[in-house]
Coordinates of C-alpha atoms in Angstrom, one line a residue:
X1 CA 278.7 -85.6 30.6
X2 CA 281.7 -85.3 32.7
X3 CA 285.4 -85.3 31.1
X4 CA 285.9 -89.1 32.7
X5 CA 282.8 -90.3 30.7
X6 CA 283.6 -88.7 27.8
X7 CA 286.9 -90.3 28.3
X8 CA 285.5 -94.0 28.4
X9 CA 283.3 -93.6 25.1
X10 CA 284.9 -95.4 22.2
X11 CA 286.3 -93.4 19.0
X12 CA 283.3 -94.2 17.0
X13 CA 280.4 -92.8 19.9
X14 CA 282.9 -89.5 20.0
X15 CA 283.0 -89.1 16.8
X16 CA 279.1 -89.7 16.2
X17 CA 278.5 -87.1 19.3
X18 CA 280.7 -84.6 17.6
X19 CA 278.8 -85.5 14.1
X20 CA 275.6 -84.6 15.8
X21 CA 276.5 -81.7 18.2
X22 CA 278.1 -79.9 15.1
X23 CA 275.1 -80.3 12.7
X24 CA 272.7 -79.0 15.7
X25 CA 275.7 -75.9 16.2
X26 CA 275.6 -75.4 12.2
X27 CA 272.0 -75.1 12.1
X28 CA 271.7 -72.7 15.3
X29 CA 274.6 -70.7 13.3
X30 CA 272.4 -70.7 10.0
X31 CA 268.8 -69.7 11.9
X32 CA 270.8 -67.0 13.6
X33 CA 272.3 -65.6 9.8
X34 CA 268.9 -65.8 8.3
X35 CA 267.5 -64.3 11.6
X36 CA 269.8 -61.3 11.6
X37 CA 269.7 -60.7 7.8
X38 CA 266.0 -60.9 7.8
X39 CA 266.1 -57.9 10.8
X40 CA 268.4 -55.9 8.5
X41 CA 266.2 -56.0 4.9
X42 CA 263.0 -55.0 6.7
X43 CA 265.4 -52.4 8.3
X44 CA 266.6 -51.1 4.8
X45 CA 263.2 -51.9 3.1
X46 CA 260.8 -49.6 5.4
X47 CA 263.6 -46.7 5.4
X48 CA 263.7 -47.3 1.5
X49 CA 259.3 -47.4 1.6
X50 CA 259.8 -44.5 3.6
X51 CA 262.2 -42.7 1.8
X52 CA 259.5 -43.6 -1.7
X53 CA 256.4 -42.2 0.7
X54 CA 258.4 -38.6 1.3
X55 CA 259.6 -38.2 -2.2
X56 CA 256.2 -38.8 -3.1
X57 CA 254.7 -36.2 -0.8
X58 CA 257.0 -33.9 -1.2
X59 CA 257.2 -33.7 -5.4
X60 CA 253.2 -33.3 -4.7
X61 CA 253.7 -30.7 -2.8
X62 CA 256.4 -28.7 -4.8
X63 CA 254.1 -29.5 -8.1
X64 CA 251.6 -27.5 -6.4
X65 CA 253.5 -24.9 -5.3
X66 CA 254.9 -24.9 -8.7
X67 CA 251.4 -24.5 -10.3
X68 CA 250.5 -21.7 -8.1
X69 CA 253.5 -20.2 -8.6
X70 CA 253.2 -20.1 -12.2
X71 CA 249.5 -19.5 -12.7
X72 CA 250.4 -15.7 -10.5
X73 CA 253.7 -14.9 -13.0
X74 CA 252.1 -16.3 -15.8
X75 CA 249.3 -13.8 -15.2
X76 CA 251.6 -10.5 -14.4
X77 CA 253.7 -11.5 -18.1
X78 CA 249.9 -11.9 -19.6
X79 CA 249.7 -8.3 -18.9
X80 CA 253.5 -7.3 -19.5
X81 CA 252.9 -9.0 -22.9
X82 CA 250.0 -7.8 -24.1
X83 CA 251.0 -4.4 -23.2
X84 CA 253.7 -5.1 -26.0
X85 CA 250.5 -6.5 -28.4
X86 CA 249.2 -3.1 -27.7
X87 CA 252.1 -1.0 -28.3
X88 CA 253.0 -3.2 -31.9
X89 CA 248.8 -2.7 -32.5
X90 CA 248.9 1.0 -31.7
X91 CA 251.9 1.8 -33.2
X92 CA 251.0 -0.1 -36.8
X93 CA 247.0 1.4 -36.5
X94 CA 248.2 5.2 -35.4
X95 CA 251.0 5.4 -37.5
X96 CA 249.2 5.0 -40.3
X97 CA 246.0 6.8 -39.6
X98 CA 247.0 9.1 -37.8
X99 CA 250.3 10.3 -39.5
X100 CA 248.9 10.7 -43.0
X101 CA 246.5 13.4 -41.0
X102 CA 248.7 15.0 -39.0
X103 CA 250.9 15.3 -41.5
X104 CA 248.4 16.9 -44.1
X105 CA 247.8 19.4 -41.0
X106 CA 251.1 20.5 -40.4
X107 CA 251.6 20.4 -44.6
X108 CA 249.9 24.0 -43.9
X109 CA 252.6 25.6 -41.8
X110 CA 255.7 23.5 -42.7
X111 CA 256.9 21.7 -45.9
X112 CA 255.9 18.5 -46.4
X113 CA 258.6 16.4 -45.2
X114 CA 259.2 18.4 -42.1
X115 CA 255.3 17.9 -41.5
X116 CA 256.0 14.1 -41.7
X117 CA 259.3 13.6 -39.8
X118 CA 257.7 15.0 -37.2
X119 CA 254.5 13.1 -36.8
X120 CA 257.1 9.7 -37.2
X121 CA 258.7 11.4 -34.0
X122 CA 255.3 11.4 -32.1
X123 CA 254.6 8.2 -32.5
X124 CA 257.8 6.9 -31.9
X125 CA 257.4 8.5 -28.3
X126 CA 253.9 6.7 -27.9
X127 CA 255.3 3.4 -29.0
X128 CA 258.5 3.9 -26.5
X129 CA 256.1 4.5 -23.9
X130 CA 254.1 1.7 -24.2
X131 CA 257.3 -1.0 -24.8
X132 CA 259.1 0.7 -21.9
X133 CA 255.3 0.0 -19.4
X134 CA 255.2 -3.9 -20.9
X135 CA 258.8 -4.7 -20.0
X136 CA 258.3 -3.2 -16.7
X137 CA 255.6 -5.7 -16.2
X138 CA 257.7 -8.8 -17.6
X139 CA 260.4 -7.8 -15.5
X140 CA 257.9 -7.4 -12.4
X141 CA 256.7 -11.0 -13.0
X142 CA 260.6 -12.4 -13.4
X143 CA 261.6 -15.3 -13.5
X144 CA 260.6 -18.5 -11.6
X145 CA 263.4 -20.3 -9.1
X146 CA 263.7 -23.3 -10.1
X147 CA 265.8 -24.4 -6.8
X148 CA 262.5 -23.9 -4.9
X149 CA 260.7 -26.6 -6.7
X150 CA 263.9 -29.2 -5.7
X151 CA 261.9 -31.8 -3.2
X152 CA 265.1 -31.3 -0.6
X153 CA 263.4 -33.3 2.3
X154 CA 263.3 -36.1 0.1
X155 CA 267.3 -35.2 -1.6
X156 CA 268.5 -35.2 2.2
X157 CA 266.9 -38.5 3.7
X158 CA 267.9 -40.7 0.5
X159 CA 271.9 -39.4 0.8
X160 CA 271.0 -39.8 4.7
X161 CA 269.9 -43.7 4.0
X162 CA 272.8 -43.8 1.3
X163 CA 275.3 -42.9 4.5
X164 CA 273.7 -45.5 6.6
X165 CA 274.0 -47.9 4.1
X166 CA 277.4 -47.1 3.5
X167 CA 279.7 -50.2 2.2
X168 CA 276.4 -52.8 2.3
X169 CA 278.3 -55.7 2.8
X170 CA 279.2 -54.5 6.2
X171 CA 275.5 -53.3 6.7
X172 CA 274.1 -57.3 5.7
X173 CA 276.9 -58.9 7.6
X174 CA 275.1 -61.2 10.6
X175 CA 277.9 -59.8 12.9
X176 CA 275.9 -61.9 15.9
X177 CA 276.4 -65.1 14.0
X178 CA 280.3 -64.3 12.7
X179 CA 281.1 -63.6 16.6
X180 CA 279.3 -66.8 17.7
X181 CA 281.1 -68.6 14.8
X182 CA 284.7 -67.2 16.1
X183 CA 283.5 -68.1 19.8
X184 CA 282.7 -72.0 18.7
X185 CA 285.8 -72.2 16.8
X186 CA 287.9 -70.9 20.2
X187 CA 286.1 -73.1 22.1
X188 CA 286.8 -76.3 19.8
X189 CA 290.3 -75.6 19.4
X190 CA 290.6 -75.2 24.1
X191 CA 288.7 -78.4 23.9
X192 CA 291.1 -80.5 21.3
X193 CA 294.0 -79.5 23.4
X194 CA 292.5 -80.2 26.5
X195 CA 291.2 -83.4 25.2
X196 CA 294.5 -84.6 24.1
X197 CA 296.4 -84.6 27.3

């Protein structure tokens, strides 16, 4: 309608007119909110499904790598450690064996405790020897990183979604529907003073 006709309808039809055009501007204003936050939690819900799918994948995959990992070390400090078994065995078996012998041996050309401290010397060498070799192979199988086994891809895209979201009230905001909202509201307030003139 024209300005004139407008300007002929009584009070009561205005009023009514505005009554109706406002309800159908308030529901156009709600559709686009519910519209807009709708868009934005399937946004944050298939980055959050997606950040849930990668964790998963990833701690899979560092489990396995883990498991390899551990099973190869595992196996070089099997040996590093049952070369100490066999040092403590050897020592405990050939000391005492071998020691009362040896030291009824050298008993014929030495005195008896020299024969003795000597033999204890022997196999202190031997059991050296064999601690010294074990070590060597715990130390070869060393320790495991556990920094490695950190599922990083999966670290960096959640602090990634975490900046995205950022403050989430301004993420969840229907921006569209707060600008057409201020635009209405400019547009009613141009109208009532060029109405009242």
């Amino acid at each position: 309608m024209q300005d004139g006709a407008l300007r002929e309808q009584s009070v009561v039809e205005l009023m009514s007119r505005l009554a109706s055009e406002m309800g159908t501007l308030v529901r156009q204003e709600m559709e686009l909110a519910r519209a807009e936050l709708t868009e934005r939690v399937e946004a944050v819900r298939e980055e959050v499904a997606e950040a849930a799918q990668l964790a998963r994948t990833e701690t899979a995959e560092m489990l396995a790598q883990a498991k390899s990992d551990m099973s190869a070390k595992g196996k070089k400090a099997g040996i590093g450690l049952g070369m100490f078994g066999a040092a403590g065995v050897a020592a405990l078996l050939a000391l005492g064996t071998l020691s009362a012998c040896l030291v009824l041996l050298l008993d014929r050309v030495m005195p008896t405790d020299l024969a003795a401290l000597v033999v204890a010397l022997a196999w202190a060498v031997v059991a050296a020897v064999a601690a010294l070799t074990g070590r060597e192979k715990v130390h070869e199988a060393g320790g495991l990183d556990a920094g490695r086994y950190v599922p990083r891809r999966t670290i960096d895209l959640v602090k990634d979604d975490l900046r995205k979201v950022g403050d989430a009230k301004e993420q969840l905001l229907p921006t569209e529907t707060i600008e057409t909202v201020k635009e209405d509201v400019e547009w009613a307030k141009t109208r009532g003073k060029s109405d009242a003139r």
